[in-house]
Amino acid sequence: MKYTTFSREQNDALKEPMFFGNPVNVSRYDQQKYPIFEQLIEKQLSFFWRPEEVDVSKDRIDYQALPAHEQHIFISNLKYQTLLDSIQGRSPNVALLPLVSIPELETWIETWAFSETIHSRSYTHIIRNIVKDPSTIFDDIVLNEEILKRAEDISRYYDDLIDATRQYQEYGEGQHSLANGETIDISLRSLKRKLYMCLMSVNVLEAIRFYVSFACSFAFAERELMEGNAKIIRLIARDEALHLTSTQHMLNIMASGEDDPEMAEIAIECHAEATELFRFAAEQEKQWARYLFKDGSMIGLNETILCQYVEYITNVRMQAVGLPKAFETSENPIPWINTWLSSDSVQVAPQEVEVSSYLVGQIDNSVDVDDLSEFTL
Amino acid sequence: MTDKTDGKRPWVFIQGQQAFQFDPQQHDSLLEAMEAHKVAVHYECRSGYCGACRTTTLDGEVEYQHQPIAFIRKGEILPCCCTPTRDITLVRD
Ligand code: FES
Ligand SMILES: [Fe+2]
Ligand SMILES: [Fe+2]
């Protein structure tokens, strides 16, 4: 399977697997093997937003009045999110497009990655507004130990897949001795395994890694602080939920074996490794919470609550891809976050919205988990 | 066949217990009704695309106002965007 930008193969795209079949030739959407990816594209397009539409000017005053330890929380989260979206804005394209074989999935990947570039641009919008010299923040992303630790664990799966794909396309399957004396063993199966684990790792990234930061942003806004930022984060969270759904679909289609029977075997083989990937990421995020609150908590959130939330959300996400829960926690310790994550009240013209006033009304109406003692699901 | 909800309010059972009757006049979705009857249920988007409300059913039948895009397996439903069309039994995962 050598990559070409327009395969002359007169293939039937409805019979191609999602990945590792013929490269896509005609971008057509009148027929789809998996209509879900076309639906995701439509949904993502309907979510389109531009950072500049959100007025963040009041945030500057709020930010200056924050105590130093809360400024640390705010800025550190922005840095971490900038890292995550830097990776997500390019990696799905670079790693997945050379392998994809059906047009609706190819276009979903491109649409997905494009929306990540909007997220990245929104961080510049936010940062430019609150500090005079954005470089003081951006430059630290490649220096900050806490962020670098995470960068390594997130980019590794993508880099592995990209490298293995390159070797596979250059040499093909089998044993090869390279000019430098090294021998490499290339198999399609091991490449498929790398793809599966890469998708699992992306799923983890979008399932848990953003949520500590989301929670802090919304906790500020609950106090009517940094509301422009919260408005943007809310739009980002809405996109991320969609991205997460897309990798859940890919992983579950793979595990079912309906698309490529070998992928079902690989899903079983990778079960323990995938479980560990989730658990490890959750631990890393809990450490991140510790780092955020090292000089003090913020009103409405502390390390314990945030760690419980990470565990809760990890369990929910694991079950969605057929993995057993990693933690005991079954209750959401910050149910108010759901109001911010629900799309009912996300407005497309955000500048028209008095964020705090209409949100406060919403939060009063929201259901408190503690009240719900009669039945539990 | 006639619409099963005609003049009917399907029962919702939870873990084998009769919990409440779904009234389509009062609630647009099963999730809304569950909240009104103080049944704890996870949710995020409330629009069928995040999957947070995914719930397993033992029997029953639901109908979706719009085709949801979150992933669900056979026997699972998304209460945020469906309504029961006949008696339904929900279980904990
Ligand atoms: S709450 Fe998102 S799918 Fe139901
Ligand atoms: Fe993103
Ligand atoms: Fe994303």
XYZ file of C-alpha atoms and ligand atoms in Angstrom:
476
model
C 0.000 0.000 0.000
C 2.061 2.867 -1.294
C 0.518 6.250 -0.613
C -0.651 8.279 -3.543
C -2.701 11.467 -3.568
C -4.951 10.038 -6.250
C -5.110 6.298 -6.586
C -5.978 5.043 -10.110
C -7.379 1.850 -8.600
C -11.036 1.444 -9.645
C -11.997 0.363 -6.166
C -15.322 0.349 -4.380
C -14.846 2.639 -1.387
C -17.788 0.934 0.336
C -15.684 -2.220 0.535
C -12.515 -0.570 1.842
C -11.597 -0.813 5.521
C -11.327 2.473 7.476
C -7.519 2.232 7.350
C -4.859 0.258 5.443
C -6.887 -0.354 2.300
C -6.368 1.612 -0.913
C -5.646 5.312 -0.514
C -8.789 7.392 -1.086
C -9.213 8.628 -4.640
C -12.556 10.352 -5.264
C -13.837 12.498 -2.411
C -17.470 11.556 -2.635
C -20.085 11.560 0.066
C -23.191 10.410 -1.787
C -22.465 6.932 -0.478
C -20.776 6.159 2.783
C -19.521 3.008 4.399
C -19.815 4.672 7.799
C -22.360 7.532 7.648
C -21.427 8.482 11.218
C -18.301 10.260 9.963
C -20.347 12.335 7.553
C -22.687 13.214 10.440
C -19.700 14.230 12.545
C -18.474 16.506 9.749
C -21.867 18.179 9.511
C -22.054 18.627 13.266
C -18.540 20.035 13.459
C -19.311 22.494 10.671
C -22.470 23.577 12.462
C -20.304 24.258 15.536
C -18.034 26.642 13.648
C -16.922 29.662 15.660
C -14.191 32.291 15.574
C -12.205 33.330 18.644
C -12.465 36.989 17.688
C -16.243 36.826 18.145
C -15.756 36.409 21.851
C -15.120 39.579 23.773
C -12.374 38.856 26.278
C -11.563 42.453 27.210
C -13.031 42.293 30.714
C -10.786 39.322 31.478
C -7.758 41.606 31.542
C -9.091 43.490 34.556
C -10.147 40.261 36.251
C -6.747 38.702 35.623
C -4.842 41.611 37.125
C -6.935 41.400 40.271
C -6.367 37.653 40.738
C -4.037 36.601 43.547
C -0.726 35.190 42.308
C -1.617 31.551 42.981
C -4.795 31.896 40.907
C -2.893 33.582 38.098
C -0.591 30.560 38.187
C -3.595 28.235 37.864
C -5.044 30.205 34.996
C -1.837 30.617 33.012
C -0.590 27.074 33.560
C -3.828 25.663 32.213
C -3.623 27.882 29.174
C -0.104 26.670 28.510
C -1.142 23.062 28.835
C -4.113 23.515 26.525
C -1.894 25.297 24.030
C 0.379 22.271 24.034
C -2.525 19.843 23.559
C -4.014 21.750 20.658
C -0.624 22.303 19.042
C -0.370 18.532 18.878
C -3.975 17.981 17.828
C -3.949 20.622 15.119
C -1.393 18.730 13.074
C -1.114 15.124 14.218
C -4.397 13.601 13.033
C -3.529 14.849 9.545
C 0.093 13.772 9.526
C -0.432 10.409 11.216
C -3.822 9.291 9.958
C -4.313 10.682 6.454
C -1.633 8.458 4.855
C -3.464 5.398 6.208
C -7.137 6.191 5.730
C -9.126 4.450 2.991
C -12.659 5.842 3.009
C -13.550 9.382 1.940
C -15.955 10.279 4.742
C -13.378 9.356 7.371
C -10.596 11.169 5.520
C -12.676 14.338 5.449
C -13.705 13.908 9.072
C -10.023 13.783 10.070
C -9.320 16.987 8.172
C -12.380 18.718 9.629
C -11.409 17.587 13.116
C -7.831 18.839 12.821
C -9.046 22.138 11.393
C -11.242 22.753 14.405
C -8.178 22.204 16.612
C -6.430 25.041 14.810
C -9.291 27.312 15.878
C -8.630 26.270 19.468
C -4.959 27.143 19.087
C -5.794 30.526 17.634
C -8.171 31.208 20.488
C -5.344 30.831 23.027
C -3.433 33.575 21.285
C -6.595 35.680 21.430
C -6.911 35.112 25.179
C -3.219 35.502 25.997
C -2.712 38.605 23.903
C -5.453 40.232 25.921
C -4.174 39.474 29.399
C -0.414 39.984 29.091
C 1.704 42.563 27.337
C 4.231 40.104 26.014
C 2.663 36.752 24.945
C 6.154 35.283 24.480
C 6.592 35.033 28.244
C 3.796 32.472 28.180
C 4.383 30.701 24.871
C 8.135 30.357 25.365
C 7.658 28.570 28.645
C 5.684 25.751 27.020
C 8.887 24.159 25.714
C 10.717 24.775 29.002
C 8.195 23.955 31.700
C 8.998 20.535 33.210
C 5.425 19.742 34.149
C 4.211 20.403 30.640
C 7.097 18.622 28.943
C 6.432 15.433 30.894
C 2.948 15.358 29.437
C 4.040 16.357 25.946
C 6.294 13.330 25.767
C 3.555 10.891 26.765
C 1.035 12.401 24.374
C 3.157 12.782 21.251
C 4.892 9.413 21.575
C 2.056 7.342 20.128
C 1.644 9.657 17.173
C 5.394 9.771 16.520
C 5.679 5.976 16.706
C 2.898 5.537 14.203
C 4.275 8.170 11.848
C 7.720 6.607 11.936
C 6.436 3.065 11.433
C 4.243 4.195 8.526
C 7.227 5.820 6.868
C 9.289 2.636 7.183
C 6.424 0.497 5.955
C 5.973 2.659 2.891
C 9.666 2.823 2.188
C 10.586 -0.839 2.646
C 7.344 -2.842 2.741
C 6.731 -5.885 4.905
C 9.559 -8.235 5.912
C 13.061 -8.086 7.366
C 15.356 -5.414 6.023
C 18.975 -4.583 6.724
C 19.543 -0.878 6.634
C 22.677 0.938 5.449
C 23.635 1.696 9.060
C 23.792 -2.046 9.799
C 20.511 -2.058 11.694
C 17.942 -4.752 10.890
C 14.285 -3.893 10.973
C 11.272 -6.146 10.980
C 8.227 -4.582 9.391
C 4.772 -6.058 9.537
C 1.385 -4.652 8.695
C 0.018 -6.160 11.870
C 2.405 -4.251 14.086
C 1.549 -1.086 12.175
C -2.138 -1.753 12.804
C -1.354 -2.194 16.461
C 0.390 1.174 16.524
C -2.619 2.787 14.889
C -4.966 1.229 17.425
C -2.880 2.422 20.369
C -2.455 5.851 18.806
C -6.233 6.248 18.483
C -6.620 5.061 22.053
C -4.101 7.641 23.191
C -5.899 10.413 21.289
C -9.123 9.225 22.823
C -7.549 9.516 26.269
C -6.217 12.971 25.461
C -9.602 14.311 24.446
C -11.469 12.297 27.098
C -9.585 13.380 30.207
C -6.584 15.581 29.610
C -8.570 18.735 28.919
C -10.960 18.429 31.798
C -8.858 19.639 34.722
C -8.315 22.824 32.807
C -11.972 23.060 31.756
C -13.043 22.690 35.382
C -10.754 25.535 36.505
C -11.959 27.849 33.738
C -15.581 27.211 34.643
C -14.861 27.565 38.362
C -13.470 31.056 37.689
C -16.550 31.926 35.678
C -18.867 30.676 38.422
C -17.378 33.579 40.387
C -17.983 35.834 37.381
C -14.260 35.975 36.660
C -12.507 35.400 33.349
C -15.859 34.950 31.637
C -14.585 35.666 28.152
C -12.158 32.825 28.604
C -14.927 30.554 29.899
C -17.039 31.375 26.893
C -14.217 30.248 24.620
C -13.458 27.160 26.690
C -17.087 26.236 26.453
C -16.938 26.311 22.666
C -13.746 24.280 22.788
C -15.334 21.744 25.140
C -18.241 21.355 22.746
C -15.845 20.570 19.881
C -13.829 18.216 22.059
C -16.919 16.184 22.951
C -17.413 15.615 19.241
C -13.782 14.630 18.680
C -14.029 12.215 21.554
C -17.151 10.661 20.083
C -15.326 10.182 16.791
C -12.442 8.185 18.234
C -14.916 6.194 20.330
C -16.652 5.239 17.081
C -13.371 4.330 15.363
C -12.187 2.219 18.293
C -15.500 0.451 18.685
C -15.786 -0.266 14.965
C -12.277 -1.720 15.114
C -13.028 -3.826 18.180
C -16.160 -5.232 16.542
C -14.069 -6.730 13.729
C -16.743 -5.842 11.159
C -14.340 -3.523 9.377
C -11.112 -5.509 9.642
C -11.149 -8.813 11.554
C -7.465 -8.421 12.447
C -8.286 -5.171 14.264
C -10.649 -7.069 16.568
C -7.780 -9.374 17.555
C -5.541 -6.379 18.108
C -8.174 -4.708 20.291
C -8.194 -7.780 22.522
C -4.388 -7.939 22.578
C -4.211 -4.267 23.572
C -6.836 -4.456 26.296
C -4.397 -4.318 29.220
C -2.190 -1.702 27.607
C -5.199 0.509 26.844
C -6.494 0.172 30.396
C -3.094 1.179 31.711
C -2.965 4.137 29.303
C -6.172 5.545 30.796
C -5.072 4.906 34.364
C -1.668 6.473 33.773
C -3.135 9.567 32.098
C -5.583 9.991 34.981
C -2.681 9.834 37.463
C -0.783 12.381 35.408
C -3.768 14.707 35.402
C -4.090 14.342 39.155
C -0.442 15.356 39.439
C -1.257 18.299 37.240
C -3.995 19.301 39.702
C -1.389 19.109 42.461
C 0.950 21.352 40.475
C -1.838 23.856 39.809
C -2.743 24.139 43.474
C 0.792 23.994 44.868
C 0.578 27.574 46.172
C -3.091 27.426 47.138
C -6.507 26.240 45.920
C -9.107 28.332 44.238
C -12.589 29.062 45.536
C -14.890 26.198 44.591
C -12.143 23.784 43.639
C -9.312 22.049 45.391
C -6.966 19.210 44.630
C -9.136 16.515 46.225
C -12.284 17.512 44.374
C -10.462 17.864 41.089
C -8.776 14.470 41.476
C -12.157 12.876 42.195
C -13.514 14.481 39.065
C -10.615 13.095 37.016
C -11.377 9.619 38.348
C -15.085 9.962 37.698
C -14.630 11.143 34.146
C -11.954 8.519 33.442
C -14.404 5.779 34.405
C -17.122 7.174 32.156
C -14.745 7.429 29.198
C -13.262 3.978 29.718
C -16.660 2.333 29.655
C -17.410 4.041 26.369
C -14.566 2.174 24.682
C -15.341 -1.119 26.368
C -12.726 -0.972 29.139
C -13.393 -1.684 32.812
C -13.492 1.258 35.223
C -10.122 2.114 36.750
C -11.436 3.830 39.886
C -14.007 3.369 42.638
C -15.451 6.883 42.294
C -18.921 6.826 40.755
C -20.230 10.298 41.589
C -19.384 13.542 39.916
C -18.051 15.788 42.712
C -18.644 18.950 40.649
C -22.070 18.474 39.049
C -22.252 22.198 38.252
C -19.685 21.631 35.490
C -22.326 19.858 33.408
C -24.220 23.081 32.922
C -21.108 24.432 31.243
C -20.659 21.278 29.186
C -24.240 21.121 27.969
C -24.852 22.625 24.585
C -28.369 23.896 25.360
C -27.070 27.290 26.299
C -24.013 27.651 24.073
C -24.660 30.640 21.879
C -23.200 31.093 18.450
C -22.949 34.864 18.763
C -21.213 34.918 22.114
C -20.606 38.666 22.285
C -24.318 39.190 22.718
C -24.442 37.124 25.806
C -24.250 38.220 29.393
C -22.465 35.077 30.415
C -22.816 35.369 34.146
C -26.436 36.367 34.362
C -27.869 33.669 32.208
C -25.569 31.040 33.599
C -26.429 31.769 37.177
C -30.069 31.180 36.280
C -29.118 27.864 34.728
C -27.098 26.721 37.644
C -29.961 27.350 40.041
C -32.127 25.066 37.963
C -29.570 22.353 37.626
C -29.980 19.148 39.521
C -27.717 18.509 42.449
C -26.445 14.960 42.611
C -26.849 14.996 46.403
C -30.599 15.473 46.028
C -30.862 12.406 43.939
C -30.753 9.788 46.609
C -33.883 7.912 45.644
C -32.520 6.162 42.614
C -29.071 5.973 41.239
C -28.067 4.816 37.845
C -49.982 0.262 13.907
C -51.030 3.176 16.049
C -48.534 5.326 17.880
C -47.715 3.513 21.100
C -47.588 6.731 23.101
C -51.169 7.591 22.126
C -52.883 8.525 25.364
C -50.304 6.411 27.145
C -47.601 7.198 29.609
C -45.023 4.415 29.562
C -43.597 3.231 32.865
C -39.914 3.597 33.562
C -38.399 0.848 35.712
C -35.004 1.266 37.319
C -33.058 -1.701 38.574
C -36.302 -3.677 38.624
C -38.209 -1.054 40.630
C -41.140 0.824 39.175
C -39.839 4.408 39.207
C -42.188 6.738 37.343
C -44.429 7.183 34.344
C -43.055 9.132 31.432
C -45.378 11.934 30.425
C -44.605 13.193 26.912
C -46.757 16.268 27.612
C -44.424 17.324 30.382
C -40.984 16.221 29.286
C -39.199 16.438 25.966
C -36.690 13.746 26.827
C -36.275 10.803 29.134
C -33.371 12.656 30.794
C -35.618 15.583 31.736
C -38.161 13.209 33.209
C -35.480 11.335 35.148
C -34.222 14.598 36.623
C -37.748 15.657 37.534
C -38.168 12.329 39.329
C -34.849 12.686 41.083
C -33.036 9.907 39.274
C -29.321 10.590 39.123
C -28.037 10.344 35.584
C -24.810 11.473 33.975
C -24.996 14.022 31.248
C -22.849 16.594 29.478
C -24.045 17.839 26.096
C -27.783 17.031 26.429
C -27.838 16.873 22.638
C -26.873 13.335 21.697
C -23.265 13.844 20.683
C -21.114 13.303 23.790
C -22.367 9.935 25.040
C -22.130 10.848 28.739
C -25.755 9.855 29.417
C -25.406 6.392 27.845
C -27.659 3.999 29.766
C -28.286 0.283 29.462
C -31.819 -0.996 29.005
C -33.146 -4.473 29.706
C -36.303 -4.078 27.680
C -38.486 -1.390 26.238
C -38.222 0.877 23.269
C -37.314 4.500 22.707
C -37.551 6.920 19.863
C -35.104 9.705 18.991
C -36.212 13.149 17.909
C -32.958 13.450 15.940
C -30.551 10.669 15.092
C -27.893 10.964 17.835
C -24.231 10.706 16.899
C -22.733 9.479 20.161
C -21.631 5.861 20.160
C -24.076 3.383 21.676
C -24.156 -0.383 21.697
C -27.186 -2.597 21.204
C -29.457 -2.245 24.217
C -28.055 1.138 25.203
C -29.894 4.446 24.907
C -29.125 8.163 25.220
C -31.792 9.533 27.587
C -30.928 13.162 26.740
C -32.461 12.876 23.301
C -34.966 10.032 23.386
C -38.437 9.333 24.708
C -39.770 5.890 25.665
C -42.489 4.549 23.404
C -43.413 1.748 25.782
C -42.501 0.546 29.280
C -38.762 0.513 29.702
C -36.297 -0.953 32.215
C -33.016 0.842 32.874
C -30.053 -0.740 34.629
C -26.762 0.324 36.071
C -23.744 -0.732 33.984
S -25.730 14.030 27.417
Fe -24.436 13.984 25.676
S -25.259 12.312 24.564
Fe -26.683 12.523 26.200
Fe -8.857 21.084 20.676
Fe -9.891 17.788 19.924
